[in-house]
Amino acid sequence: MKFALHFWGLFCCLYALSKNIYARPDAVSVGALFTFNSTIGRAAKIAISAAVNEINNDSSILPGTNLVVEMQDSNCSGFVGIVQALQFMEKDTVAIIGPQSSVIAHVVSHVANELQVPMLSFGATDPTLTSLQFPFLVRTTRSDHFQMAAVADLVDYYEWKQVTAIYIDDDYGRNGIASLGDELVKRRAKISFKAAVRPGAKKSEMASVLVRVALRESRVVILHANPDSGLTLLSLARNLGMTSSGYVWIATDWLSSFLDSSPRLDIGLLGTMQGFLTLRQHTENTRRKSMLASKWSALVKKDSVDDKFLINSYGFYAYDTVWILAYALDAYFSRGGNISFSNDTKLHEVGAGGLQLKAMTVFDGGRLLLERIQQVNFTGATGPVKFDTDGNLIRPAYDIVNIVGSGLRTVGYWSNYSGLSTLLPETLYMKPAKRVRGDQKLHTVIWPGETTVRPRGWVFPNNGIELKIGVPNRASYRQFVSVDDNTGTVRGFCIDVFVAAANLLQYPVPFKFVPFGDGSQNPSYPDLINNILTNDFDAVVGDIAIVTNRTRVVDFTQPYVESGLVVLTSVKKQSSSGWAFLQPFTIKMWCVTGLFFLVIGTVVWLLEHRINDDFRGPPVKQVITVFWGGHEKHPRPLRDHHMALRGSDHPVQLHCQPDLHTHRAAAHISNHRDR
């Protein structure tokens, strides 16, 4: 009997467990919060609807359960978006797709943490929305942290050291540019000027910001905005001449999303951004992506949308977001999860007044559903969908797009795995990761002004503090430095060297030359150097000798003109002795010298011993003569030769005398009649 009771209890537990596993609700309610009439929202609305229809028609996922997504239009208003998010919390919503805006996400994420309702955002790219502070906010798109790393790699690839950042002054803009600054510092570059634009600013305010940018030295502009304000800024920049040759414009992915959504690109609009670079979130060519793109036109037509538009990368991520939630709910119900809510004790302690705070309840299975979301692993429209330990999608990558002519041209790719490359990121994942600078490659870029020459990236600023460079106003040797008294122009070899060196710098250095002296006589160079110590001059350029007492107070560059005076000193200390005269030559040199001495003596002996009596005699004498022969003068007796030149009316005598010093015969011709 006791055994039968245990068996019956075990049977009841297993039956209850099986009923709990397979007891799925008929419908599950999910909210969606974004701006319908926006570049991202238009594509997201249709992509979400398409994904919901596919999921409800697929019996392999969420069997017996209908996925219901209620969409709310935040209408680009942070306040409206917050209110709508709170309304979702009152309706026992198990999850929210969105919000699209980073500003709304910052506020609503606190509510989601308290009520344990997961939010899956396909548009909030603010890098400060981390899983540490907001664990119930799941970012189903790429964080701007990776996008700013791609921009920083572009700046480093083209060897620019300073950039100007123009951004919308909200959470999305400020935090994105802050991340860019951190990434640039890692590459020994920096943001020289941050130009913030007020959200909803008028054209006059934007123009004022652009004028301040134009006065700066940096010509590399990073534009981090939204389509509405970004396009207005570009139009004003063109009117101010800031899109011409010499400028570099790098726009974040807002620009590529807008251009990708346009079925027909306006030539006039493209004219404002010729030569610009922009980034696009990279999506792999998957089966789901091809299927969604092929039926996109029919979906847009079915939605009764008047304006025709194409899908952009955010549309693909919105599509995958619905599938992420569907796979997570399926795993949640399979593990025994159910839909239940309970009251929040903290809300009861707050005096709500007229607010219906008690209507907002805590989702009991929120943490379990969040775990299932973080564990999804499938191939979606964007590629492999899987989250890393930091809550980011794996394999972040971007396309580098160059706007040329009437279209867009991809010049390369960036991935967190291998950096800049002309190969697709998915092909590089098969190879070992390496970020060697020599392997970073991009195709040729057409820059503003229709040139392929890399812009220098800076000019001399109009409002920068100039360095005062002192130059000697000489009266002599004006080839080095000369000052024109009429125009004040400074010329000379030293000036040319200084200007050439300044032009090679990767950053601007404004300066002006200040003559020192009256020009009638050469100035005092010690006084010229002392003006640096008194801060009258920031530097001095001229034919200034480097002497010991001057090096104690100022720094000199490497000399570029040789003085002609060379001082030879020993590297190591040498001891002096009576044999010091042997030190200039090495032992090998002395041996060669002695050998040549013997050879020369032997040659002289061979030539002289047959006709010269001094080279004859005993062997010892001949050896001594060989050693001494090259230095001792041996007169050789020569006979006087008299030769009459026949056939001449005046006989001429040729008289030869020996030259005792050179052994050469000197011919003296004299007239016979005179003798």
XYZ file of C-alpha atoms in Angstrom:
675
model
C 0.000 0.000 0.000
C 2.810 2.378 0.882
C 4.538 1.588 -2.423
C 1.314 2.298 -4.334
C 1.006 5.711 -2.689
C 4.587 6.639 -3.648
C 3.966 5.493 -7.204
C 0.756 7.501 -7.423
C 2.522 10.614 -6.073
C 5.310 10.269 -8.607
C 2.748 9.825 -11.385
C 0.900 12.981 -10.325
C 4.138 14.998 -10.268
C 5.122 13.819 -13.726
C 1.631 14.533 -15.062
C 1.631 18.005 -13.551
C 5.118 18.668 -14.973
C 4.073 17.508 -18.424
C 0.992 19.673 -18.323
C 3.128 22.629 -17.258
C 5.584 22.103 -20.132
C 3.045 21.798 -22.857
C 0.443 24.194 -21.472
C 1.148 27.131 -23.797
C -1.060 30.228 -23.981
C -3.204 30.776 -27.048
C -1.637 34.213 -27.578
C 1.256 36.186 -26.185
C 1.187 39.991 -26.218
C 4.275 41.953 -27.209
C 4.635 45.717 -27.612
C 6.621 47.626 -30.247
C 7.687 51.229 -29.755
C 9.291 53.330 -32.523
C 8.663 56.292 -34.828
C 6.646 55.241 -37.857
C 7.505 58.220 -40.051
C 11.294 57.969 -39.911
C 14.032 56.364 -41.968
C 14.384 53.515 -39.482
C 10.737 53.303 -38.455
C 9.262 52.958 -41.952
C 11.434 49.946 -42.714
C 11.003 48.490 -39.217
C 7.203 48.633 -39.332
C 6.981 46.472 -42.441
C 9.823 44.163 -41.397
C 8.184 43.483 -37.998
C 4.833 42.733 -39.599
C 6.474 40.365 -42.095
C 8.304 38.505 -39.332
C 5.131 38.148 -37.220
C 3.217 36.664 -40.161
C 5.991 34.186 -40.908
C 6.219 33.099 -37.272
C 2.466 32.615 -36.881
C 2.383 30.563 -40.095
C 5.324 28.388 -39.039
C 4.236 25.406 -36.946
C 7.799 24.600 -35.904
C 8.037 27.637 -33.639
C 5.541 28.664 -30.961
C 3.140 25.819 -31.828
C -0.377 26.605 -30.688
C 0.553 30.147 -29.650
C -0.211 33.247 -31.656
C 2.317 36.087 -31.441
C 0.563 39.470 -31.180
C 2.623 42.634 -31.594
C 0.982 45.961 -30.776
C 2.836 48.868 -32.385
C 2.869 52.402 -30.985
C 4.141 55.500 -32.790
C 6.347 57.643 -30.564
C 6.322 60.377 -33.242
C 9.923 61.435 -32.522
C 8.903 62.642 -29.054
C 10.782 61.478 -26.019
C 7.890 62.311 -23.703
C 5.328 60.468 -25.832
C 7.628 57.462 -26.080
C 8.012 57.265 -22.314
C 4.256 57.465 -21.753
C 3.602 54.752 -24.344
C 6.186 52.480 -22.762
C 4.447 52.882 -19.397
C 1.125 52.054 -21.042
C 2.595 48.789 -22.291
C 3.593 47.969 -18.729
C -0.026 48.377 -17.632
C -1.248 45.798 -20.196
C 0.726 42.811 -18.891
C 3.136 42.893 -21.814
C 5.819 40.198 -21.633
C 8.336 42.067 -23.820
C 8.756 45.273 -25.832
C 10.393 45.553 -29.250
C 12.138 48.883 -29.046
C 12.478 51.661 -28.231
C 14.057 53.028 -31.371
C 15.453 56.140 -29.682
C 18.436 56.038 -27.334
C 16.958 58.967 -25.389
C 13.764 57.030 -24.613
C 15.756 53.883 -23.883
C 17.700 55.626 -21.122
C 14.474 56.442 -19.239
C 12.353 53.394 -19.976
C 15.178 50.977 -19.156
C 14.848 51.905 -15.481
C 11.180 50.893 -15.621
C 12.047 47.665 -17.440
C 14.600 46.784 -14.757
C 12.027 47.332 -12.022
C 9.151 45.439 -13.695
C 11.458 42.825 -15.259
C 10.092 43.230 -18.774
C 12.747 42.548 -21.474
C 13.113 45.240 -24.137
C 14.710 44.340 -27.482
C 15.920 47.508 -29.200
C 16.875 47.431 -32.877
C 17.663 51.176 -33.057
C 19.159 52.363 -29.741
C 22.891 52.408 -30.552
C 24.088 54.560 -27.632
C 27.212 52.761 -26.339
C 26.437 53.674 -22.718
C 23.308 51.484 -22.768
C 25.254 48.569 -21.340
C 23.912 45.317 -19.954
C 25.577 46.068 -16.621
C 23.346 49.064 -15.871
C 20.338 47.983 -17.925
C 20.235 44.162 -17.937
C 16.663 44.035 -19.299
C 17.566 46.150 -22.350
C 18.808 43.817 -25.075
C 20.412 45.571 -28.027
C 19.587 43.634 -31.189
C 21.634 45.942 -33.413
C 25.247 47.138 -33.354
C 26.496 49.420 -30.612
C 28.015 52.718 -31.687
C 31.085 51.646 -29.764
C 31.994 49.450 -32.738
C 31.013 52.078 -35.277
C 33.268 54.649 -33.624
C 36.098 52.110 -33.581
C 35.623 51.761 -37.344
C 35.723 55.558 -37.789
C 38.879 55.766 -35.661
C 40.521 53.061 -37.783
C 39.662 55.079 -40.901
C 41.268 58.187 -39.411
C 44.349 56.200 -38.436
C 44.521 54.485 -41.845
C 44.767 57.839 -43.631
C 47.181 59.190 -40.972
C 45.080 62.111 -39.769
C 45.768 63.229 -36.214
C 42.912 65.641 -35.507
C 39.225 65.608 -36.388
C 36.213 67.827 -35.828
C 33.025 66.183 -34.556
C 29.558 67.572 -35.362
C 26.771 65.847 -33.440
C 23.261 66.229 -32.043
C 23.469 67.178 -28.381
C 21.465 64.311 -26.888
C 22.302 60.919 -25.385
C 22.745 59.391 -28.828
C 25.093 62.111 -30.101
C 27.097 62.937 -26.971
C 27.810 59.375 -25.943
C 28.668 58.305 -29.471
C 31.224 61.107 -29.854
C 32.625 60.366 -26.387
C 33.239 56.798 -27.542
C 34.896 58.152 -30.702
C 37.237 60.265 -28.595
C 38.284 57.220 -26.566
C 38.978 55.206 -29.707
C 41.006 58.012 -31.305
C 43.190 58.352 -28.212
C 44.104 54.670 -28.552
C 45.433 55.506 -32.032
C 47.267 58.678 -30.952
C 44.719 61.009 -32.522
C 42.112 63.295 -30.982
C 38.985 65.374 -31.490
C 40.250 68.935 -31.780
C 36.781 70.546 -31.697
C 33.324 69.270 -30.702
C 30.480 71.116 -32.428
C 27.205 70.310 -30.665
C 23.886 71.036 -32.378
C 20.765 71.497 -30.267
C 18.014 68.949 -31.005
C 15.453 70.662 -33.187
C 17.803 73.573 -33.946
C 16.916 76.079 -36.651
C 18.997 76.588 -39.773
C 20.511 79.786 -38.397
C 21.790 77.913 -35.336
C 23.227 75.143 -37.512
C 24.924 77.687 -39.787
C 26.522 79.343 -36.755
C 27.938 75.976 -35.670
C 29.318 75.300 -39.160
C 31.009 78.704 -39.282
C 32.875 77.862 -36.075
C 33.914 74.571 -37.619
C 35.197 76.326 -40.757
C 37.433 78.561 -38.642
C 39.216 75.542 -37.167
C 42.346 73.989 -38.591
C 41.004 70.437 -38.929
C 39.364 69.568 -42.237
C 38.346 66.027 -41.216
C 34.699 66.246 -40.113
C 32.824 63.407 -38.406
C 29.045 63.909 -38.673
C 26.998 61.924 -36.119
C 23.378 62.983 -36.446
C 19.968 61.800 -37.658
C 18.666 62.085 -41.243
C 16.571 65.227 -40.671
C 19.254 67.344 -39.019
C 22.128 65.678 -40.893
C 20.817 66.498 -44.361
C 20.149 70.099 -43.339
C 23.693 70.428 -42.017
C 25.137 69.061 -45.269
C 23.098 71.490 -47.359
C 24.309 74.435 -45.258
C 27.888 73.159 -45.394
C 27.782 73.147 -49.188
C 26.549 76.739 -49.222
C 29.464 77.707 -46.974
C 31.976 76.001 -49.295
C 32.800 73.312 -46.735
C 32.297 70.355 -49.084
C 34.989 71.385 -51.565
C 38.476 70.027 -52.145
C 40.573 69.682 -49.002
C 37.685 68.639 -46.759
C 36.992 65.116 -45.519
C 33.482 64.173 -44.405
C 32.775 60.884 -42.635
C 29.111 60.311 -41.764
C 27.940 57.540 -39.467
C 25.368 54.958 -40.571
C 22.408 57.382 -40.478
C 23.388 58.597 -43.957
C 23.717 55.153 -45.531
C 20.362 54.125 -44.019
C 18.688 57.132 -45.602
C 20.307 56.586 -49.003
C 19.623 52.838 -48.987
C 15.931 53.522 -48.333
C 15.571 55.831 -51.345
C 14.537 53.986 -54.534
C 15.676 56.932 -56.671
C 18.503 59.083 -55.399
C 18.109 62.798 -55.984
C 21.039 64.094 -58.047
C 20.804 67.471 -56.368
C 20.929 65.853 -52.950
C 23.894 63.702 -53.904
C 25.653 66.818 -55.163
C 25.904 68.056 -51.580
C 27.840 64.972 -50.477
C 30.166 64.073 -53.348
C 33.292 62.325 -52.102
C 31.845 61.665 -48.644
C 32.441 58.466 -46.701
C 29.698 56.797 -44.704
C 29.332 53.557 -42.783
C 26.657 50.895 -43.164
C 25.961 48.032 -40.779
C 27.170 44.951 -42.595
C 24.628 42.190 -43.172
C 25.545 38.856 -44.703
C 23.836 37.475 -47.794
C 21.655 34.889 -46.057
C 18.604 33.018 -47.301
C 16.225 34.993 -45.086
C 17.698 38.258 -46.271
C 17.184 37.287 -49.916
C 13.609 36.170 -49.265
C 12.719 39.363 -47.413
C 14.308 41.590 -50.058
C 12.566 39.742 -52.910
C 9.080 40.311 -51.488
C 9.740 43.760 -50.057
C 7.900 45.638 -52.796
C 4.775 43.519 -52.255
C 4.950 44.089 -48.502
C 5.211 47.844 -48.946
C 2.262 47.830 -51.344
C 0.197 45.684 -48.967
C 0.826 48.108 -46.132
C -0.876 50.863 -48.184
C 2.119 53.152 -47.944
C 2.009 55.989 -50.443
C 5.771 56.563 -50.602
C 7.838 53.726 -52.034
C 11.013 52.932 -50.158
C 13.559 50.142 -49.861
C 14.711 48.213 -46.827
C 17.846 49.323 -44.988
C 20.081 47.553 -42.495
C 17.909 48.605 -39.541
C 14.935 46.942 -41.238
C 16.836 43.662 -41.342
C 17.740 43.969 -37.668
C 14.104 44.728 -36.767
C 13.082 41.598 -38.683
C 15.613 39.482 -36.776
C 14.486 41.038 -33.470
C 11.025 39.483 -33.814
C 12.600 36.104 -34.551
C 14.895 36.447 -31.509
C 11.858 36.991 -29.308
C 9.958 34.114 -30.943
C 12.813 31.638 -30.413
C 13.222 32.832 -26.815
C 9.486 32.505 -26.049
C 9.442 29.044 -27.569
C 12.335 27.987 -25.313
C 10.684 29.756 -22.369
C 7.419 27.830 -22.729
C 9.295 24.572 -23.347
C 11.069 24.964 -20.023
C 7.811 25.368 -18.120
C 7.501 29.129 -18.215
C 4.083 30.731 -17.975
C 2.607 34.200 -18.205
C 1.964 35.616 -14.743
C 2.330 39.011 -13.087
C 2.466 40.259 -9.531
C 2.214 43.629 -7.803
C 5.313 45.713 -7.113
C 5.581 46.572 -3.431
C 7.634 49.686 -4.195
C 4.755 51.201 -6.164
C 2.396 50.745 -3.230
C 4.744 52.754 -1.041
C 4.636 55.704 -3.453
C 1.784 58.157 -3.207
C 0.479 57.841 -6.751
C -2.128 60.569 -6.555
C -4.065 60.440 -9.808
C -1.564 58.135 -11.525
C -2.526 54.492 -11.936
C 0.825 53.132 -10.791
C -0.727 50.033 -9.263
C -1.710 48.910 -12.749
C 1.960 48.294 -13.580
C 2.928 44.814 -12.440
C 6.084 42.736 -12.342
C 6.504 39.979 -14.940
C 7.261 36.910 -12.838
C 9.055 35.079 -15.641
C 11.003 38.112 -16.826
C 14.420 36.884 -15.751
C 13.874 33.441 -17.225
C 12.742 34.943 -20.541
C 15.767 37.257 -20.518
C 18.045 34.250 -20.134
C 16.367 32.542 -23.100
C 16.825 35.692 -25.193
C 20.524 35.808 -24.387
C 20.909 32.129 -25.354
C 19.357 32.261 -28.844
C 21.519 31.016 -31.681
C 20.261 30.961 -35.273
C 20.954 32.437 -38.701
C 18.732 35.391 -39.482
C 18.513 37.985 -42.217
C 21.628 39.781 -40.936
C 23.731 36.645 -40.453
C 24.522 34.596 -37.329
C 22.426 35.848 -34.395
C 24.105 35.175 -31.077
C 25.009 37.321 -28.074
C 28.392 37.465 -26.388
C 29.042 37.763 -22.669
C 28.668 41.566 -22.820
C 25.226 41.333 -24.398
C 26.374 42.414 -27.887
C 25.690 40.587 -31.118
C 28.717 38.657 -32.316
C 30.760 39.619 -35.379
C 30.215 43.397 -35.531
C 31.105 44.700 -38.994
C 30.499 47.742 -41.218
C 30.663 48.562 -44.914
C 32.790 51.584 -45.897
C 30.799 53.432 -48.568
C 32.020 56.215 -50.846
C 29.417 58.539 -52.405
C 30.476 59.122 -56.008
C 28.465 60.467 -58.919
C 24.892 59.223 -58.800
C 25.387 56.244 -56.514
C 27.211 54.514 -53.697
C 30.451 52.582 -53.999
C 31.745 50.175 -51.357
C 35.490 50.715 -50.924
C 36.023 48.190 -48.151
C 34.826 46.678 -44.908
C 35.587 46.967 -41.214
C 35.170 44.219 -38.662
C 36.126 43.935 -35.043
C 37.941 40.755 -36.012
C 40.405 41.984 -38.639
C 39.973 45.765 -39.027
C 39.886 47.351 -42.500
C 39.879 45.042 -45.488
C 38.695 44.788 -49.068
C 37.445 41.246 -48.405
C 34.048 40.375 -46.963
C 34.212 39.988 -43.167
C 32.593 36.541 -43.241
C 35.465 35.238 -45.372
C 38.031 36.541 -42.887
C 36.447 34.701 -39.950
C 37.850 31.518 -41.471
C 41.403 32.833 -41.104
C 43.478 33.663 -38.005
C 42.806 37.133 -36.647
C 45.532 39.712 -37.180
C 45.444 43.497 -37.044
C 48.823 44.290 -38.622
C 48.893 47.826 -40.003
C 50.315 46.692 -43.339
C 47.338 44.364 -43.868
C 44.767 47.159 -43.509
C 43.539 47.924 -47.034
C 40.797 49.888 -48.790
C 40.006 50.564 -52.414
C 40.752 54.002 -53.867
C 38.452 56.725 -52.539
C 37.174 59.656 -54.608
C 37.437 62.623 -52.234
C 35.575 65.962 -52.418
C 36.805 67.879 -55.434
C 36.891 64.671 -57.522
C 40.430 63.779 -56.559
C 42.030 60.511 -55.529
C 44.849 62.253 -53.643
C 44.441 61.842 -49.901
C 43.555 65.229 -48.361
C 46.045 66.564 -45.873
C 43.237 66.983 -43.363
C 44.124 70.384 -41.955
C 44.854 73.997 -42.873
C 46.292 76.902 -40.986
C 43.510 78.211 -38.745
C 42.070 81.686 -39.100
C 41.788 82.241 -35.363
C 44.758 80.305 -34.011
C 47.484 81.860 -31.858
C 50.509 82.463 -34.059
C 54.020 81.568 -32.999
C 56.411 84.506 -33.011
C 59.518 83.417 -34.896
C 62.487 85.769 -34.532
C 64.788 86.195 -37.559
C 68.048 88.202 -37.712
C 67.801 91.279 -39.938
C 71.300 90.960 -41.381
C 73.387 93.429 -43.325
C 75.705 90.785 -44.811
C 75.278 87.231 -46.078
C 71.680 87.951 -46.901
C 71.458 84.661 -48.788
C 70.680 83.008 -45.436
C 68.158 85.502 -44.073
C 66.992 88.775 -45.584
C 64.152 91.137 -44.772
C 62.568 93.350 -47.413
C 62.225 96.791 -45.813
C 59.366 97.781 -48.128
C 57.113 94.729 -47.862
C 58.456 93.127 -44.687
C 58.827 89.809 -46.521
C 61.410 87.447 -45.054
C 63.408 85.315 -47.462
C 66.543 83.212 -47.477
C 67.822 79.664 -47.284
C 67.102 79.323 -43.551
C 63.538 80.508 -44.072
C 62.983 78.019 -46.883
C 64.176 75.148 -44.692
C 61.881 76.195 -41.833
C 58.792 76.548 -44.044
C 59.439 73.180 -45.709
C 59.715 71.488 -42.306
C 56.495 73.145 -41.082
C 54.603 71.895 -44.138
C 55.597 68.312 -43.355
C 53.875 68.393 -39.974
C 50.644 66.422 -39.578
C 49.049 69.296 -37.647
C 48.840 73.034 -38.328
C 51.314 75.450 -36.745
C 50.468 79.110 -37.464
C 53.475 81.424 -37.212
C 54.766 84.836 -38.205
C 58.326 86.074 -38.719
C 59.497 88.991 -36.559
C 62.736 90.717 -37.759
C 65.375 91.445 -35.120
C 67.822 94.261 -35.871
C 67.838 97.423 -37.960
C 69.313 95.897 -41.115
C 72.221 98.361 -41.282
C 74.471 96.060 -39.290
C 74.332 92.472 -38.154
C 72.340 92.053 -34.921
C 73.696 90.581 -31.713
C 73.023 86.880 -31.790
C 73.299 86.435 -27.978
C 70.567 89.069 -27.601
C 68.494 87.281 -30.237
C 68.772 84.025 -28.270
C 67.920 85.774 -24.990
C 64.602 86.957 -26.465
C 63.445 83.323 -26.331
C 64.134 83.286 -22.592
C 62.104 86.467 -22.090
C 59.194 85.016 -24.161
C 59.475 87.778 -26.738
C 60.025 85.042 -29.327
C 58.737 81.483 -29.341
C 61.589 80.363 -31.587
C 64.417 81.786 -33.678
C 65.320 80.883 -37.262
C 68.577 81.923 -38.909
C 72.275 81.274 -39.412
C 72.903 80.830 -35.698
C 76.053 79.036 -34.606
C 75.676 76.267 -32.045
C 78.026 77.112 -29.206
C 78.299 75.751 -25.698
C 76.884 78.681 -23.725
C 73.812 78.862 -26.007
C 73.014 75.160 -25.701
C 72.677 75.647 -21.954
C 69.635 77.923 -22.338
C 67.901 76.888 -25.601
C 67.479 73.800 -27.753
C 68.865 73.641 -31.290
C 67.742 71.590 -34.260
C 70.159 69.427 -36.159
C 72.500 71.654 -38.222
C 71.610 71.788 -41.899
C 74.694 73.778 -43.065
C 78.282 72.560 -42.558
C 80.602 75.107 -40.998
C 83.771 73.639 -42.560
C 85.458 73.333 -39.151
C 85.944 69.767 -37.954
C 87.318 68.850 -34.549
C 88.875 65.384 -34.327
C 88.972 63.872 -30.874
C 89.719 60.394 -29.672
C 86.961 58.136 -28.561
C 89.083 56.572 -25.847
C 91.963 57.956 -23.860
C 95.428 57.360 -25.419
C 98.707 57.226 -23.521
C 101.556 59.338 -24.949
C 105.120 57.929 -25.329
C 108.151 58.125 -27.527
C 106.524 55.747 -30.003
C 103.449 57.943 -30.417
C 104.478 58.708 -34.025
C 103.587 55.087 -34.903
C 99.946 55.489 -33.840
C 98.539 57.239 -36.966
C 99.181 54.028 -38.989
C 98.116 50.543 -38.090
C 100.528 47.608 -37.989
C 99.184 46.407 -41.321
C 99.828 49.810 -42.868
C 103.391 49.895 -41.552
C 104.049 46.418 -42.996
C 102.748 47.453 -46.423
C 104.897 50.598 -46.320
C 108.019 48.550 -45.494
C 107.269 46.071 -48.265
C 106.982 48.834 -50.840
C 110.287 50.262 -49.545
C 112.041 46.956 -50.291
C 110.413 46.612 -53.705
C 111.438 50.109 -54.773
C 115.024 49.554 -53.552
C 115.256 46.273 -55.443
C 113.988 47.849 -58.668
C 116.537 50.665 -58.401
C 119.342 48.124 -57.843
C 118.283 46.093 -60.894
C 118.363 49.190 -63.084
C 121.624 50.651 -61.807
C 124.019 47.858 -60.846
C 125.142 47.168 -64.458
C 126.019 50.767 -65.320
C 126.609 52.343 -61.921
C 129.744 51.444 -60.001
C 128.162 52.448 -56.693
C 125.757 49.515 -56.993
C 128.588 47.011 -57.327
C 130.901 45.379 -54.842
C 130.508 42.890 -52.038
C 126.985 41.532 -51.363
C 126.759 43.313 -48.023
C 127.483 46.632 -49.695
C 124.919 45.962 -52.392
C 122.247 45.099 -49.787
C 123.034 48.329 -47.946
C 122.829 50.170 -51.241
C 119.394 48.637 -51.927
C 118.111 49.879 -48.555
C 119.638 53.291 -49.035
C 119.369 53.576 -52.801
C 116.000 55.253 -52.901
C 117.223 58.080 -50.651
C 120.967 58.593 -51.430
C 121.898 60.613 -54.549
C 124.469 58.787 -56.689
C 125.956 60.956 -59.451
C 126.637 58.964 -62.534
C 129.482 60.253 -64.802
C 128.134 61.252 -68.148
C 130.279 62.093 -71.156
C 129.897 65.367 -72.977
C 128.333 64.759 -76.362
C 129.013 67.121 -79.195
C 127.044 66.635 -82.342
C 127.249 68.879 -85.376
C 124.121 69.217 -87.295
C 124.981 68.895 -90.912
C 123.213 70.689 -93.665
C 123.157 73.944 -91.772
C 124.956 77.214 -92.409
C 125.467 77.645 -88.746
C 126.797 74.563 -87.020
C 124.968 73.946 -83.708
C 126.493 72.170 -80.722
C 124.267 69.954 -78.521
C 125.811 70.020 -75.070
C 124.518 67.601 -72.393
C 125.224 67.958 -68.705
C 124.120 65.628 -65.902
C 121.567 66.824 -63.381
C 122.938 65.550 -60.117
C 119.566 65.631 -58.363
C 117.247 63.989 -60.875
C 119.597 62.028 -63.187
C 117.929 63.689 -66.150
C 120.007 65.116 -68.996
C 119.517 68.798 -69.737
C 120.145 69.703 -73.343
C 121.805 73.029 -73.965
C 121.849 74.228 -77.514
C 124.327 76.943 -78.314
C 125.375 78.632 -81.488
C 128.801 77.408 -82.661
C 129.680 80.807 -84.067
C 128.998 82.495 -80.751
C 131.079 79.978 -78.870
